[in-house]
Amino acid sequence: MANEHRPADGPDPRKPGDGRPPKACGILPDTILGDDVALVAENMERILSSPSYRLAQEDPALLTRVEMRGVRMLLELGKPELALQADAIVSTVIVFGGTQIVERTAAERRLYEARRAIARAAQPPDAKLARELERSERLLSYCRYYEAAREFARLVSIDNQCDDKRDYVVITGGGPGIMEAANRGAFDVGCKSIGLNIKLPAEQQPNPFITPELCFQFRYFALRKFHFILRAAGVVLFPGGFGTLDEMFETLTLRQTHRMQPVPIILYGREYWSKIIDFQAMADAGVIADDHLRLFSYAETPQEAWQEIVDFHDQQHAEC
């Protein structure tokens, strides 16, 4: 049978005349494999179960490859956009702020645990416990910002989701703290709000007050920031840490360079922000222009912050 597979002319490829081992592709099988019904059936099963045969969008191993980063970024761009369009969301109000600024009962619990740890510790307590107590006392005093963010979101939401198109929909990073407070304020009055959660090394669950169909999880900070800015009609920054500062300066830079639409940027709580950043010193040093100090303003009450947004857009419409 083997001789039947040998070419009519030329030597048997399995027996090279120069003493070299035969090439694998030149070694012919002893049978005609295509006539082996069981072998063909087995191969068909392997074809149908092979990852290569899956539709590309149904192949997780493909989509998570480093080379497919661009595709994943495009999906993160498109998925929230389609959902926001489907819900007729025209404009949003961004609320940024720290994750550690929580409602009073949670802050009181943290302070109680800090005091308890001090009481149980050897005397004098170590510096770490003393520092935790100091921080817990300060964070308890910042509970007022949680309540202010909640009240602000109520004011923004209650009168602006009655029409076919929704304006001034509250949008947050979807996490705890100030973000939770803002989503909760919209939830309080039966209105929708958006959460743009981010996948982090320490898992951050979305807060429970976001509208379910408007809660999104992101892998890429850049795409998350894009969706924050895209429909923004106002930005309110409550006290926070590195993440809040990153979002603040991203927004200020985009406005400074005219890379985003004009929006009011409101720093809530002058006492806090004036200690954290000396903007006037930056202008005095010449690293920003005096005009750049007008890119933002301060507010001390939820009503004042909301009125600044309303007045800003009334003026914009009047100028048009």
JSON list of N, CA, C and O in Angstrom, two decimals, residues 13 21 33 39 57 61 83 92 119 124 132 177 229 241 244 277:
[
{"chain": "A", "resi": 13, "resn": "PRO", "atom": "N", "xyz": [10.49, 9.30, -0.69]},
{"chain": "A", "resi": 13, "resn": "PRO", "atom": "CA", "xyz": [10.90, 10.40, 0.20]},
{"chain": "A", "resi": 13, "resn": "PRO", "atom": "C", "xyz": [11.26, 9.92, 1.58]},
{"chain": "A", "resi": 13, "resn": "PRO", "atom": "O", "xyz": [11.88, 10.62, 2.35]},
{"chain": "A", "resi": 21, "resn": "PRO", "atom": "N", "xyz": [18.24, 12.61, 7.64]},
{"chain": "A", "resi": 21, "resn": "PRO", "atom": "CA", "xyz": [16.94, 12.11, 8.08]},
{"chain": "A", "resi": 21, "resn": "PRO", "atom": "C", "xyz": [15.82, 12.72, 7.25]},
{"chain": "A", "resi": 21, "resn": "PRO", "atom": "O", "xyz": [15.94, 13.86, 6.78]},
{"chain": "A", "resi": 33, "resn": "LEU", "atom": "N", "xyz": [-5.58, 8.69, 5.19]},
{"chain": "A", "resi": 33, "resn": "LEU", "atom": "CA", "xyz": [-6.25, 9.14, 6.41]},
{"chain": "A", "resi": 33, "resn": "LEU", "atom": "C", "xyz": [-7.66, 9.65, 6.15]},
{"chain": "A", "resi": 33, "resn": "LEU", "atom": "O", "xyz": [-8.54, 9.52, 7.00]},
{"chain": "A", "resi": 39, "resn": "LEU", "atom": "N", "xyz": [-11.37, 8.69, 12.36]},
{"chain": "A", "resi": 39, "resn": "LEU", "atom": "CA", "xyz": [-10.38, 9.76, 12.45]},
{"chain": "A", "resi": 39, "resn": "LEU", "atom": "C", "xyz": [-10.96, 11.08, 11.95]},
{"chain": "A", "resi": 39, "resn": "LEU", "atom": "O", "xyz": [-10.73, 12.14, 12.54]},
{"chain": "A", "resi": 57, "resn": "GLN", "atom": "N", "xyz": [-16.04, 37.76, 19.07]},
{"chain": "A", "resi": 57, "resn": "GLN", "atom": "CA", "xyz": [-16.59, 38.40, 20.26]},
{"chain": "A", "resi": 57, "resn": "GLN", "atom": "C", "xyz": [-16.95, 37.42, 21.36]},
{"chain": "A", "resi": 57, "resn": "GLN", "atom": "O", "xyz": [-17.26, 37.82, 22.48]},
{"chain": "A", "resi": 61, "resn": "ALA", "atom": "N", "xyz": [-10.38, 34.40, 25.62]},
{"chain": "A", "resi": 61, "resn": "ALA", "atom": "CA", "xyz": [-8.92, 34.33, 25.59]},
{"chain": "A", "resi": 61, "resn": "ALA", "atom": "C", "xyz": [-8.35, 35.29, 24.55]},
{"chain": "A", "resi": 61, "resn": "ALA", "atom": "O", "xyz": [-7.29, 35.90, 24.75]},
{"chain": "A", "resi": 83, "resn": "ALA", "atom": "N", "xyz": [-25.64, 52.85, 25.93]},
{"chain": "A", "resi": 83, "resn": "ALA", "atom": "CA", "xyz": [-26.60, 52.81, 27.03]},
{"chain": "A", "resi": 83, "resn": "ALA", "atom": "C", "xyz": [-27.11, 54.21, 27.37]},
{"chain": "A", "resi": 83, "resn": "ALA", "atom": "O", "xyz": [-28.31, 54.40, 27.63]},
{"chain": "A", "resi": 92, "resn": "THR", "atom": "N", "xyz": [-24.89, 65.74, 31.91]},
{"chain": "A", "resi": 92, "resn": "THR", "atom": "CA", "xyz": [-24.62, 65.18, 33.24]},
{"chain": "A", "resi": 92, "resn": "THR", "atom": "C", "xyz": [-23.98, 66.23, 34.14]},
{"chain": "A", "resi": 92, "resn": "THR", "atom": "O", "xyz": [-23.41, 67.22, 33.66]},
{"chain": "A", "resi": 119, "resn": "ALA", "atom": "N", "xyz": [-7.66, 52.15, 73.96]},
{"chain": "A", "resi": 119, "resn": "ALA", "atom": "CA", "xyz": [-7.92, 51.71, 75.33]},
{"chain": "A", "resi": 119, "resn": "ALA", "atom": "C", "xyz": [-7.30, 50.35, 75.62]},
{"chain": "A", "resi": 119, "resn": "ALA", "atom": "O", "xyz": [-6.87, 50.07, 76.75]},
{"chain": "A", "resi": 124, "resn": "PRO", "atom": "N", "xyz": [2.34, 54.11, 76.85]},
{"chain": "A", "resi": 124, "resn": "PRO", "atom": "CA", "xyz": [1.48, 54.91, 75.99]},
{"chain": "A", "resi": 124, "resn": "PRO", "atom": "C", "xyz": [1.21, 54.19, 74.66]},
{"chain": "A", "resi": 124, "resn": "PRO", "atom": "O", "xyz": [2.03, 53.39, 74.24]},
{"chain": "A", "resi": 132, "resn": "GLU", "atom": "N", "xyz": [-4.38, 57.05, 63.88]},
{"chain": "A", "resi": 132, "resn": "GLU", "atom": "CA", "xyz": [-5.70, 56.58, 63.43]},
{"chain": "A", "resi": 132, "resn": "GLU", "atom": "C", "xyz": [-6.81, 57.29, 64.19]},
{"chain": "A", "resi": 132, "resn": "GLU", "atom": "O", "xyz": [-7.85, 57.66, 63.61]},
{"chain": "A", "resi": 177, "resn": "GLY", "atom": "N", "xyz": [-18.21, 56.52, 49.74]},
{"chain": "A", "resi": 177, "resn": "GLY", "atom": "CA", "xyz": [-17.89, 57.89, 50.16]},
{"chain": "A", "resi": 177, "resn": "GLY", "atom": "C", "xyz": [-18.77, 58.92, 49.49]},
{"chain": "A", "resi": 177, "resn": "GLY", "atom": "O", "xyz": [-19.98, 58.77, 49.38]},
{"chain": "A", "resi": 229, "resn": "ILE", "atom": "N", "xyz": [-16.43, 63.36, 31.00]},
{"chain": "A", "resi": 229, "resn": "ILE", "atom": "CA", "xyz": [-16.39, 64.70, 30.41]},
{"chain": "A", "resi": 229, "resn": "ILE", "atom": "C", "xyz": [-17.37, 64.87, 29.26]},
{"chain": "A", "resi": 229, "resn": "ILE", "atom": "O", "xyz": [-17.89, 65.96, 29.03]},
{"chain": "A", "resi": 241, "resn": "GLY", "atom": "N", "xyz": [-8.95, 62.82, 47.97]},
{"chain": "A", "resi": 241, "resn": "GLY", "atom": "CA", "xyz": [-7.52, 62.56, 47.95]},
{"chain": "A", "resi": 241, "resn": "GLY", "atom": "C", "xyz": [-6.94, 62.56, 46.55]},
{"chain": "A", "resi": 241, "resn": "GLY", "atom": "O", "xyz": [-7.35, 63.35, 45.69]},
{"chain": "A", "resi": 244, "resn": "THR", "atom": "N", "xyz": [-9.38, 62.33, 43.55]},
{"chain": "A", "resi": 244, "resn": "THR", "atom": "CA", "xyz": [-10.14, 63.56, 43.34]},
{"chain": "A", "resi": 244, "resn": "THR", "atom": "C", "xyz": [-9.24, 64.65, 42.76]},
{"chain": "A", "resi": 244, "resn": "THR", "atom": "O", "xyz": [-9.66, 65.40, 41.87]},
{"chain": "A", "resi": 277, "resn": "ILE", "atom": "N", "xyz": [-4.55, 73.17, 48.27]},
{"chain": "A", "resi": 277, "resn": "ILE", "atom": "CA", "xyz": [-3.91, 73.75, 47.08]},
{"chain": "A", "resi": 277, "resn": "ILE", "atom": "C", "xyz": [-3.93, 75.27, 47.18]},
{"chain": "A", "resi": 277, "resn": "ILE", "atom": "O", "xyz": [-4.99, 75.86, 47.42]}
]
